[in-house]
């Protein structure tokens, strides 16, 4: 394979001819590139030194330095200073490093062609007028380049090429090379173009292992391919690109490549370079160019719940056996209608509601997927949301019935209108059609019903499309201790497993060893306050006057907001576990955030904008407004005893100053 001679090698050769003493200096340091940040030190009109940077190296050129002009003749320091101040320069500097500065012993200048880029040519396009090629455009390192007939084009063997020949070559095969020119309107107009052969053999595979090493100041990493027996060695000089689908390649450094490897991402790798025979490792590829692309993986299935760590902006799900990592950067979309934040998605996960999901992202080393996009469906088929729960209350409207339904994890508000198909089923699964009037009569009987049905549309509160009601036959058991016995009507009220239970004179009661008990015997036990284990069958009784009744605890006024302050971006508070609610801004009568009380009876909700002093916020649950709270001014943290003492001294000093000033102003002359 042909290798073009490097400019650095040529310049070293020239410097050896021109400056033999410098070339033989053992500790000489060599830098090449454009001169930047030129500063001339003067003593009056005499130039003492010229300072500039080359490749981040600081260079000082003094009167003793040998300076060579672009055409080869020697230059005085004053001439070099005038040239450096008047135009951009390119060249090399060679010398010894003292105190972090390269003190130049030799400087060789060559003409600066302005901007310079090197790399493979991509996106080659030809501008033609019939058969005549007017220009060739391509990109190199994200730079847009235009080559016209005036460009000096040099082929891989150093031969000069006309534009037509270059155009044919550019269309037929990948090319790499060096372009120099001037930038006009964001396009590099090539003045000179040198073409060199693309690197030799190529290998493709997936990055499966890597091992960084250090050899002096040169870093290298060995990349092994799972599909190939070739070991790829990437040196610091290797051109390394990352390229995502439908995106232009981006040049990265070797440390950035190592960072990608450390990130555990699965990467598709394309490498090109020279094949070398290594007695120890066998055949290996010395990479001159490497292109990396993250491997996009997909998974779909159902999930219910997951591990939430909002402090680290991450949620870990199990998607039918595939670990799925969702972060704040993931695009999360619900039912293809609503984009969710990570916090909103976390609320769904906390409720453990089954959701179907389709995830796209990056495959991790442990076989999981870091989601870039996550599409959620309320049901696996994505058509209807199925609801099951218990009817807690009913309210008649003009042409509809509003209902509060407690599901397994939340309380929802639903509505049935004249178009809703209503059914009543008994224990024998007999089905009786219902209309709205009959549904209201059932609600008026103060009975509990289990409901299952489908949501119609995405309204909230939502409208039932179908609703099937079944009289709720409760079976609960637990311990009770004491209760309430009433004479009119004759009832015994106890709290059993957190549920209020009503027992009247007609209830069948069983005691120890399933022995029947009379109503009076049970009343005596209740009044005695003794602890007993019991089981109850039948309809649950609802009475808000009994504090232990869960419904009494679920009223909106029990959702309380801890005192908010001006500038807060998080709202905290307490409430009954599982109750869904929203917090409204009273002035706008609009919700600023929605959430659900956690299992510990607390909630923390992130806001999209800071609170303003004087705002009045109200929790709203089940369509009913709770207790309002007004946002106060910024809270001042406690100062502590030392802080208070310091503030007291400041106040005292300020008071004395005012007193003295008052005396100065008002004292008689």
PDB file of C-alpha atoms in Angstrom, residues 194-463:
ATOM      1  CA  UNK A 194      -4.114  15.997  -2.313  1.00  0.00           C
ATOM      2  CA  UNK A 195      -5.625  12.534  -2.691  1.00  0.00           C
ATOM      3  CA  UNK A 196      -4.185   9.491  -0.954  1.00  0.00           C
ATOM      4  CA  UNK A 197      -5.352   5.921  -0.892  1.00  0.00           C
ATOM      5  CA  UNK A 198      -7.907   4.826   1.653  1.00  0.00           C
ATOM      6  CA  UNK A 199      -6.570   2.471   4.327  1.00  0.00           C
ATOM      7  CA  UNK A 200      -6.211  -1.149   3.324  1.00  0.00           C
ATOM      8  CA  UNK A 201      -8.132  -4.162   4.681  1.00  0.00           C
ATOM      9  CA  UNK A 202     -11.417  -3.631   6.474  1.00  0.00           C
ATOM     10  CA  UNK A 203     -13.130  -5.603   9.217  1.00  0.00           C
ATOM     11  CA  UNK A 204     -16.615  -5.347  10.641  1.00  0.00           C
ATOM     12  CA  UNK A 205     -17.959  -6.609  13.908  1.00  0.00           C
ATOM     13  CA  UNK A 206     -19.330  -5.739  17.306  1.00  0.00           C
ATOM     14  CA  UNK A 207     -17.140  -4.419  20.076  1.00  0.00           C
ATOM     15  CA  UNK A 208     -17.032  -7.228  22.624  1.00  0.00           C
ATOM     16  CA  UNK A 209     -13.886  -6.448  24.620  1.00  0.00           C
ATOM     17  CA  UNK A 210     -11.164  -3.859  24.841  1.00  0.00           C
ATOM     18  CA  UNK A 211      -7.947  -3.384  26.771  1.00  0.00           C
ATOM     19  CA  UNK A 212      -6.256   0.010  26.993  1.00  0.00           C
ATOM     20  CA  UNK A 213      -2.476   0.154  27.363  1.00  0.00           C
ATOM     21  CA  UNK A 214       0.070   2.916  27.763  1.00  0.00           C
ATOM     22  CA  UNK A 215       3.331   2.995  25.851  1.00  0.00           C
ATOM     23  CA  UNK A 216       5.249   6.095  26.818  1.00  0.00           C
ATOM     24  CA  UNK A 217       3.126   9.061  25.808  1.00  0.00           C
ATOM     25  CA  UNK A 218       1.147   7.053  23.239  1.00  0.00           C
ATOM     26  CA  UNK A 219      -2.153   5.563  24.268  1.00  0.00           C
ATOM     27  CA  UNK A 220      -3.558   2.634  22.404  1.00  0.00           C
ATOM     28  CA  UNK A 221      -6.470   0.274  22.768  1.00  0.00           C
ATOM     29  CA  UNK A 222      -6.936  -3.184  21.380  1.00  0.00           C
ATOM     30  CA  UNK A 223     -10.453  -3.907  20.156  1.00  0.00           C
ATOM     31  CA  UNK A 224     -11.539  -7.498  19.622  1.00  0.00           C
ATOM     32  CA  UNK A 225     -14.386  -8.405  17.307  1.00  0.00           C
ATOM     33  CA  UNK A 226     -16.818 -11.171  18.134  1.00  0.00           C
ATOM     34  CA  UNK A 227     -17.322 -12.102  14.474  1.00  0.00           C
ATOM     35  CA  UNK A 228     -13.658 -11.824  13.443  1.00  0.00           C
ATOM     36  CA  UNK A 229     -10.394 -13.357  14.503  1.00  0.00           C
ATOM     37  CA  UNK A 230      -8.615 -10.079  13.764  1.00  0.00           C
ATOM     38  CA  UNK A 231      -7.428  -7.995  16.692  1.00  0.00           C
ATOM     39  CA  UNK A 232      -7.701  -4.269  15.952  1.00  0.00           C
ATOM     40  CA  UNK A 233      -5.203  -1.878  17.470  1.00  0.00           C
ATOM     41  CA  UNK A 234      -6.257   1.778  17.642  1.00  0.00           C
ATOM     42  CA  UNK A 235      -3.430   4.270  18.095  1.00  0.00           C
ATOM     43  CA  UNK A 236      -3.695   7.902  19.076  1.00  0.00           C
ATOM     44  CA  UNK A 237      -3.223   8.890  15.415  1.00  0.00           C
ATOM     45  CA  UNK A 238      -6.172   6.804  14.243  1.00  0.00           C
ATOM     46  CA  UNK A 239      -9.102   8.734  12.812  1.00  0.00           C
ATOM     47  CA  UNK A 240     -12.061   7.703  14.985  1.00  0.00           C
ATOM     48  CA  UNK A 241     -15.635   8.572  14.079  1.00  0.00           C
ATOM     49  CA  UNK A 242     -18.970   8.010  15.722  1.00  0.00           C
ATOM     50  CA  UNK A 243     -21.941   7.917  13.416  1.00  0.00           C
ATOM     51  CA  UNK A 244     -25.604   7.493  14.284  1.00  0.00           C
ATOM     52  CA  UNK A 245     -28.217   6.514  11.687  1.00  0.00           C
ATOM     53  CA  UNK A 246     -29.000   9.362   9.296  1.00  0.00           C
ATOM     54  CA  UNK A 247     -26.416  11.581  11.020  1.00  0.00           C
ATOM     55  CA  UNK A 248     -23.056  12.796   9.666  1.00  0.00           C
ATOM     56  CA  UNK A 249     -19.924  11.247  11.192  1.00  0.00           C
ATOM     57  CA  UNK A 250     -18.366  13.034  14.161  1.00  0.00           C
ATOM     58  CA  UNK A 251     -14.620  12.857  14.766  1.00  0.00           C
ATOM     59  CA  UNK A 252     -13.707  11.876  18.344  1.00  0.00           C
ATOM     60  CA  UNK A 253     -10.466  11.395  20.240  1.00  0.00           C
ATOM     61  CA  UNK A 254      -9.010   8.207  21.649  1.00  0.00           C
ATOM     62  CA  UNK A 255      -9.962   9.168  25.241  1.00  0.00           C
ATOM     63  CA  UNK A 256     -13.538   9.662  24.021  1.00  0.00           C
ATOM     64  CA  UNK A 257     -13.445   6.180  22.501  1.00  0.00           C
ATOM     65  CA  UNK A 258     -12.266   4.782  25.831  1.00  0.00           C
ATOM     66  CA  UNK A 259     -15.089   6.650  27.573  1.00  0.00           C
ATOM     67  CA  UNK A 260     -17.589   5.012  25.227  1.00  0.00           C
ATOM     68  CA  UNK A 261     -16.103   1.612  26.050  1.00  0.00           C
ATOM     69  CA  UNK A 262     -16.311   2.411  29.765  1.00  0.00           C
ATOM     70  CA  UNK A 263     -19.979   3.272  29.287  1.00  0.00           C
ATOM     71  CA  UNK A 264     -20.676  -0.353  28.447  1.00  0.00           C
ATOM     72  CA  UNK A 265     -22.430   0.473  25.190  1.00  0.00           C
ATOM     73  CA  UNK A 266     -22.684  -2.169  22.519  1.00  0.00           C
ATOM     74  CA  UNK A 267     -21.008  -0.729  19.428  1.00  0.00           C
ATOM     75  CA  UNK A 268     -20.925  -1.804  15.812  1.00  0.00           C
ATOM     76  CA  UNK A 269     -17.369  -1.222  14.601  1.00  0.00           C
ATOM     77  CA  UNK A 270     -15.955  -0.732  11.123  1.00  0.00           C
ATOM     78  CA  UNK A 271     -12.159  -0.502  11.018  1.00  0.00           C
ATOM     79  CA  UNK A 272      -9.723  -0.075   8.126  1.00  0.00           C
ATOM     80  CA  UNK A 273      -5.952  -0.088   8.105  1.00  0.00           C
ATOM     81  CA  UNK A 274      -2.865  -2.303   7.662  1.00  0.00           C
ATOM     82  CA  UNK A 275      -2.738  -6.003   8.404  1.00  0.00           C
ATOM     83  CA  UNK A 276       0.255  -6.895  10.554  1.00  0.00           C
ATOM     84  CA  UNK A 277       1.680 -10.292  11.455  1.00  0.00           C
ATOM     85  CA  UNK A 278       2.174 -10.523  15.207  1.00  0.00           C
ATOM     86  CA  UNK A 279       3.870 -13.718  16.426  1.00  0.00           C
ATOM     87  CA  UNK A 280       2.165 -13.447  19.830  1.00  0.00           C
ATOM     88  CA  UNK A 281      -1.392 -12.456  18.924  1.00  0.00           C
ATOM     89  CA  UNK A 282      -1.552 -13.593  15.306  1.00  0.00           C
ATOM     90  CA  UNK A 283      -2.951 -11.307  12.641  1.00  0.00           C
ATOM     91  CA  UNK A 284      -3.930  -7.864  13.825  1.00  0.00           C
ATOM     92  CA  UNK A 285      -5.152  -4.748  12.084  1.00  0.00           C
ATOM     93  CA  UNK A 286      -3.331  -1.509  12.734  1.00  0.00           C
ATOM     94  CA  UNK A 287      -6.319   0.794  12.335  1.00  0.00           C
ATOM     95  CA  UNK A 288      -5.929   4.031  10.421  1.00  0.00           C
ATOM     96  CA  UNK A 289      -9.646   4.708  10.538  1.00  0.00           C
ATOM     97  CA  UNK A 290     -12.414   3.428  12.809  1.00  0.00           C
ATOM     98  CA  UNK A 291     -16.145   4.149  12.606  1.00  0.00           C
ATOM     99  CA  UNK A 292     -18.401   3.332  15.561  1.00  0.00           C
ATOM    100  CA  UNK A 293     -22.166   3.096  15.687  1.00  0.00           C
ATOM    101  CA  UNK A 294     -24.289   2.309  18.708  1.00  0.00           C
ATOM    102  CA  UNK A 295     -26.392  -0.810  18.341  1.00  0.00           C
ATOM    103  CA  UNK A 296     -30.066   0.049  18.573  1.00  0.00           C
ATOM    104  CA  UNK A 297     -32.028  -2.706  20.240  1.00  0.00           C
ATOM    105  CA  UNK A 298     -35.783  -3.120  20.655  1.00  0.00           C
ATOM    106  CA  UNK A 299     -38.054  -4.924  23.076  1.00  0.00           C
ATOM    107  CA  UNK A 300     -41.762  -5.035  23.707  1.00  0.00           C
ATOM    108  CA  UNK A 301     -44.097  -6.598  26.211  1.00  0.00           C
ATOM    109  CA  UNK A 302     -45.959  -5.886  29.433  1.00  0.00           C
ATOM    110  CA  UNK A 303     -44.604  -4.423  32.658  1.00  0.00           C
ATOM    111  CA  UNK A 304     -46.175  -3.755  36.027  1.00  0.00           C
ATOM    112  CA  UNK A 305     -44.214  -1.726  38.541  1.00  0.00           C
ATOM    113  CA  UNK A 306     -40.444  -1.342  38.641  1.00  0.00           C
ATOM    114  CA  UNK A 307     -37.539   0.126  40.598  1.00  0.00           C
ATOM    115  CA  UNK A 308     -37.628   3.939  40.780  1.00  0.00           C
ATOM    116  CA  UNK A 309     -34.638   6.120  41.644  1.00  0.00           C
ATOM    117  CA  UNK A 310     -35.613   9.676  40.766  1.00  0.00           C
ATOM    118  CA  UNK A 311     -32.568  10.994  42.605  1.00  0.00           C
ATOM    119  CA  UNK A 312     -30.472   9.330  39.894  1.00  0.00           C
ATOM    120  CA  UNK A 313     -33.039  10.088  37.157  1.00  0.00           C
ATOM    121  CA  UNK A 314     -33.622   6.432  36.365  1.00  0.00           C
ATOM    122  CA  UNK A 315     -36.346   3.807  36.428  1.00  0.00           C
ATOM    123  CA  UNK A 316     -35.545   0.125  35.965  1.00  0.00           C
ATOM    124  CA  UNK A 317     -38.283  -2.068  34.490  1.00  0.00           C
ATOM    125  CA  UNK A 318     -38.524  -5.696  33.507  1.00  0.00           C
ATOM    126  CA  UNK A 319     -40.060  -5.951  30.067  1.00  0.00           C
ATOM    127  CA  UNK A 320     -40.894  -9.663  29.832  1.00  0.00           C
ATOM    128  CA  UNK A 321     -37.424 -10.726  30.898  1.00  0.00           C
ATOM    129  CA  UNK A 322     -35.507  -7.796  29.325  1.00  0.00           C
ATOM    130  CA  UNK A 323     -34.073  -5.291  31.855  1.00  0.00           C
ATOM    131  CA  UNK A 324     -35.079  -1.835  30.642  1.00  0.00           C
ATOM    132  CA  UNK A 325     -33.411   1.338  31.918  1.00  0.00           C
ATOM    133  CA  UNK A 326     -35.470   4.518  31.457  1.00  0.00           C
ATOM    134  CA  UNK A 327     -33.781   7.849  32.192  1.00  0.00           C
ATOM    135  CA  UNK A 328     -34.770  11.510  32.073  1.00  0.00           C
ATOM    136  CA  UNK A 329     -33.344  11.665  28.532  1.00  0.00           C
ATOM    137  CA  UNK A 330     -35.692   8.939  27.292  1.00  0.00           C
ATOM    138  CA  UNK A 331     -38.619   9.958  25.087  1.00  0.00           C
ATOM    139  CA  UNK A 332     -41.715   8.544  26.808  1.00  0.00           C
ATOM    140  CA  UNK A 333     -45.059   8.653  25.015  1.00  0.00           C
ATOM    141  CA  UNK A 334     -48.395   7.457  26.394  1.00  0.00           C
ATOM    142  CA  UNK A 335     -51.022   6.159  23.986  1.00  0.00           C
ATOM    143  CA  UNK A 336     -49.325   8.134  21.183  1.00  0.00           C
ATOM    144  CA  UNK A 337     -51.049  11.272  22.492  1.00  0.00           C
ATOM    145  CA  UNK A 338     -49.148  12.469  25.550  1.00  0.00           C
ATOM    146  CA  UNK A 339     -45.428  12.922  26.146  1.00  0.00           C
ATOM    147  CA  UNK A 340     -44.559  12.057  29.745  1.00  0.00           C
ATOM    148  CA  UNK A 341     -41.781  13.344  31.950  1.00  0.00           C
ATOM    149  CA  UNK A 342     -39.789  10.833  33.957  1.00  0.00           C
ATOM    150  CA  UNK A 343     -41.686  11.903  37.086  1.00  0.00           C
ATOM    151  CA  UNK A 344     -45.098  11.365  35.474  1.00  0.00           C
ATOM    152  CA  UNK A 345     -43.972   7.977  34.229  1.00  0.00           C
ATOM    153  CA  UNK A 346     -42.729   7.151  37.737  1.00  0.00           C
ATOM    154  CA  UNK A 347     -46.257   7.728  39.075  1.00  0.00           C
ATOM    155  CA  UNK A 348     -47.593   5.136  36.652  1.00  0.00           C
ATOM    156  CA  UNK A 349     -44.888   2.713  37.723  1.00  0.00           C
ATOM    157  CA  UNK A 350     -45.613   3.332  41.415  1.00  0.00           C
ATOM    158  CA  UNK A 351     -49.276   2.521  40.841  1.00  0.00           C
ATOM    159  CA  UNK A 352     -48.196  -0.826  39.357  1.00  0.00           C
ATOM    160  CA  UNK A 353     -50.849  -0.521  36.661  1.00  0.00           C
ATOM    161  CA  UNK A 354     -50.206  -3.023  33.840  1.00  0.00           C
ATOM    162  CA  UNK A 355     -48.995  -1.298  30.695  1.00  0.00           C
ATOM    163  CA  UNK A 356     -47.898  -2.552  27.322  1.00  0.00           C
ATOM    164  CA  UNK A 357     -44.624  -1.045  26.147  1.00  0.00           C
ATOM    165  CA  UNK A 358     -42.426  -0.836  23.086  1.00  0.00           C
ATOM    166  CA  UNK A 359     -38.858   0.292  23.755  1.00  0.00           C
ATOM    167  CA  UNK A 360     -36.030   1.290  21.463  1.00  0.00           C
ATOM    168  CA  UNK A 361     -32.573   2.054  22.712  1.00  0.00           C
ATOM    169  CA  UNK A 362     -28.993   1.012  23.218  1.00  0.00           C
ATOM    170  CA  UNK A 363     -28.127  -2.529  24.169  1.00  0.00           C
ATOM    171  CA  UNK A 364     -26.100  -2.717  27.377  1.00  0.00           C
ATOM    172  CA  UNK A 365     -23.423  -5.259  28.217  1.00  0.00           C
ATOM    173  CA  UNK A 366     -25.683  -7.054  30.689  1.00  0.00           C
ATOM    174  CA  UNK A 367     -28.250  -7.691  27.952  1.00  0.00           C
ATOM    175  CA  UNK A 368     -30.530  -4.877  29.044  1.00  0.00           C
ATOM    176  CA  UNK A 369     -31.670  -1.882  27.033  1.00  0.00           C
ATOM    177  CA  UNK A 370     -31.138   1.785  27.846  1.00  0.00           C
ATOM    178  CA  UNK A 371     -34.324   3.215  26.393  1.00  0.00           C
ATOM    179  CA  UNK A 372     -34.032   6.107  23.960  1.00  0.00           C
ATOM    180  CA  UNK A 373     -37.731   5.892  23.088  1.00  0.00           C
ATOM    181  CA  UNK A 374     -40.486   4.247  25.109  1.00  0.00           C
ATOM    182  CA  UNK A 375     -44.041   3.986  23.823  1.00  0.00           C
ATOM    183  CA  UNK A 376     -46.704   3.028  26.380  1.00  0.00           C
ATOM    184  CA  UNK A 377     -50.159   1.629  25.806  1.00  0.00           C
ATOM    185  CA  UNK A 378     -52.750   1.454  28.566  1.00  0.00           C
ATOM    186  CA  UNK A 379     -53.453  -2.112  27.484  1.00  0.00           C
ATOM    187  CA  UNK A 380     -51.367  -4.554  25.526  1.00  0.00           C
ATOM    188  CA  UNK A 381     -53.484  -4.045  22.409  1.00  0.00           C
ATOM    189  CA  UNK A 382     -53.575  -0.296  22.913  1.00  0.00           C
ATOM    190  CA  UNK A 383     -57.298  -0.008  22.173  1.00  0.00           C
ATOM    191  CA  UNK A 384     -59.249   0.376  25.427  1.00  0.00           C
ATOM    192  CA  UNK A 385     -58.490   0.853  29.065  1.00  0.00           C
ATOM    193  CA  UNK A 386     -60.092  -1.829  31.174  1.00  0.00           C
ATOM    194  CA  UNK A 387     -61.218  -0.789  34.652  1.00  0.00           C
ATOM    195  CA  UNK A 388     -62.165  -2.836  37.676  1.00  0.00           C
ATOM    196  CA  UNK A 389     -63.055  -1.451  41.072  1.00  0.00           C
ATOM    197  CA  UNK A 390     -65.764  -0.757  43.604  1.00  0.00           C
ATOM    198  CA  UNK A 391     -68.465   1.857  43.272  1.00  0.00           C
ATOM    199  CA  UNK A 392     -68.060   4.259  46.190  1.00  0.00           C
ATOM    200  CA  UNK A 393     -70.553   7.019  45.422  1.00  0.00           C
ATOM    201  CA  UNK A 394     -72.987   8.213  42.786  1.00  0.00           C
ATOM    202  CA  UNK A 395     -74.225  11.647  41.777  1.00  0.00           C
ATOM    203  CA  UNK A 396     -76.998  12.347  39.276  1.00  0.00           C
ATOM    204  CA  UNK A 397     -76.572  14.848  36.468  1.00  0.00           C
ATOM    205  CA  UNK A 398     -79.048  16.073  33.875  1.00  0.00           C
ATOM    206  CA  UNK A 399     -78.314  13.277  31.451  1.00  0.00           C
ATOM    207  CA  UNK A 400     -75.544  11.332  33.156  1.00  0.00           C
ATOM    208  CA  UNK A 401     -74.409   9.727  36.370  1.00  0.00           C
ATOM    209  CA  UNK A 402     -71.035  10.579  37.927  1.00  0.00           C
ATOM    210  CA  UNK A 403     -69.408   7.830  39.935  1.00  0.00           C
ATOM    211  CA  UNK A 404     -66.393   7.537  42.201  1.00  0.00           C
ATOM    212  CA  UNK A 405     -64.680   4.194  41.705  1.00  0.00           C
ATOM    213  CA  UNK A 406     -61.917   2.823  43.885  1.00  0.00           C
ATOM    214  CA  UNK A 407     -59.620   0.519  41.951  1.00  0.00           C
ATOM    215  CA  UNK A 408     -56.772  -1.577  43.237  1.00  0.00           C
ATOM    216  CA  UNK A 409     -54.339   1.325  43.256  1.00  0.00           C
ATOM    217  CA  UNK A 410     -56.251   4.543  42.734  1.00  0.00           C
ATOM    218  CA  UNK A 411     -59.562   6.334  42.920  1.00  0.00           C
ATOM    219  CA  UNK A 412     -61.062   7.427  39.609  1.00  0.00           C
ATOM    220  CA  UNK A 413     -64.009   9.518  38.616  1.00  0.00           C
ATOM    221  CA  UNK A 414     -66.143   8.109  35.817  1.00  0.00           C
ATOM    222  CA  UNK A 415     -69.366   9.023  34.123  1.00  0.00           C
ATOM    223  CA  UNK A 416     -72.127   7.048  32.416  1.00  0.00           C
ATOM    224  CA  UNK A 417     -74.527   8.733  30.019  1.00  0.00           C
ATOM    225  CA  UNK A 418     -77.407   7.607  27.834  1.00  0.00           C
ATOM    226  CA  UNK A 419     -75.021   6.039  25.310  1.00  0.00           C
ATOM    227  CA  UNK A 420     -73.258   3.870  27.891  1.00  0.00           C
ATOM    228  CA  UNK A 421     -74.234   0.202  27.863  1.00  0.00           C
ATOM    229  CA  UNK A 422     -75.055  -0.755  31.462  1.00  0.00           C
ATOM    230  CA  UNK A 423     -75.493  -4.278  32.797  1.00  0.00           C
ATOM    231  CA  UNK A 424     -76.239  -5.773  36.193  1.00  0.00           C
ATOM    232  CA  UNK A 425     -74.961  -9.243  36.993  1.00  0.00           C
ATOM    233  CA  UNK A 426     -75.779 -11.344  40.000  1.00  0.00           C
ATOM    234  CA  UNK A 427     -73.908 -14.174  41.627  1.00  0.00           C
ATOM    235  CA  UNK A 428     -75.327 -16.621  39.087  1.00  0.00           C
ATOM    236  CA  UNK A 429     -73.955 -14.451  36.242  1.00  0.00           C
ATOM    237  CA  UNK A 430     -77.462 -13.546  35.145  1.00  0.00           C
ATOM    238  CA  UNK A 431     -77.346 -10.326  33.105  1.00  0.00           C
ATOM    239  CA  UNK A 432     -79.996  -7.602  33.398  1.00  0.00           C
ATOM    240  CA  UNK A 433     -79.758  -4.458  31.196  1.00  0.00           C
ATOM    241  CA  UNK A 434     -79.826  -1.176  33.119  1.00  0.00           C
ATOM    242  CA  UNK A 435     -80.711   2.369  32.201  1.00  0.00           C
ATOM    243  CA  UNK A 436     -79.536   5.502  34.010  1.00  0.00           C
ATOM    244  CA  UNK A 437     -82.638   5.721  36.193  1.00  0.00           C
ATOM    245  CA  UNK A 438     -82.169   2.149  37.422  1.00  0.00           C
ATOM    246  CA  UNK A 439     -78.506   2.812  38.104  1.00  0.00           C
ATOM    247  CA  UNK A 440     -79.451   5.809  40.252  1.00  0.00           C
ATOM    248  CA  UNK A 441     -81.924   3.675  42.198  1.00  0.00           C
ATOM    249  CA  UNK A 442     -79.181   1.159  42.906  1.00  0.00           C
ATOM    250  CA  UNK A 443     -76.899   3.950  44.099  1.00  0.00           C
ATOM    251  CA  UNK A 444     -79.645   5.315  46.350  1.00  0.00           C
ATOM    252  CA  UNK A 445     -79.848   1.931  48.073  1.00  0.00           C
ATOM    253  CA  UNK A 446     -76.407   2.655  49.474  1.00  0.00           C
ATOM    254  CA  UNK A 447     -74.954  -0.646  48.323  1.00  0.00           C
ATOM    255  CA  UNK A 448     -71.486  -1.345  47.081  1.00  0.00           C
ATOM    256  CA  UNK A 449     -70.979  -2.742  43.600  1.00  0.00           C
ATOM    257  CA  UNK A 450     -67.991  -4.109  41.775  1.00  0.00           C
ATOM    258  CA  UNK A 451     -67.607  -2.624  38.296  1.00  0.00           C
ATOM    259  CA  UNK A 452     -65.722  -3.603  35.206  1.00  0.00           C
ATOM    260  CA  UNK A 453     -65.811  -1.719  31.939  1.00  0.00           C
ATOM    261  CA  UNK A 454     -63.975   0.157  29.215  1.00  0.00           C
ATOM    262  CA  UNK A 455     -63.017   3.799  28.957  1.00  0.00           C
ATOM    263  CA  UNK A 456     -64.510   5.744  26.039  1.00  0.00           C
ATOM    264  CA  UNK A 457     -62.015   8.328  24.820  1.00  0.00           C
ATOM    265  CA  UNK A 458     -59.309   9.875  26.957  1.00  0.00           C
ATOM    266  CA  UNK A 459     -61.382  12.307  29.015  1.00  0.00           C
ATOM    267  CA  UNK A 460     -60.646  12.706  32.682  1.00  0.00           C
ATOM    268  CA  UNK A 461     -62.978  12.057  34.409  1.00  0.00           C
ATOM    269  CA  UNK A 462     -63.585   9.518  31.720  1.00  0.00           C
ATOM    270  CA  UNK A 463     -66.779   8.334  30.091  1.00  0.00           C
TER     271      UNK A 463
END
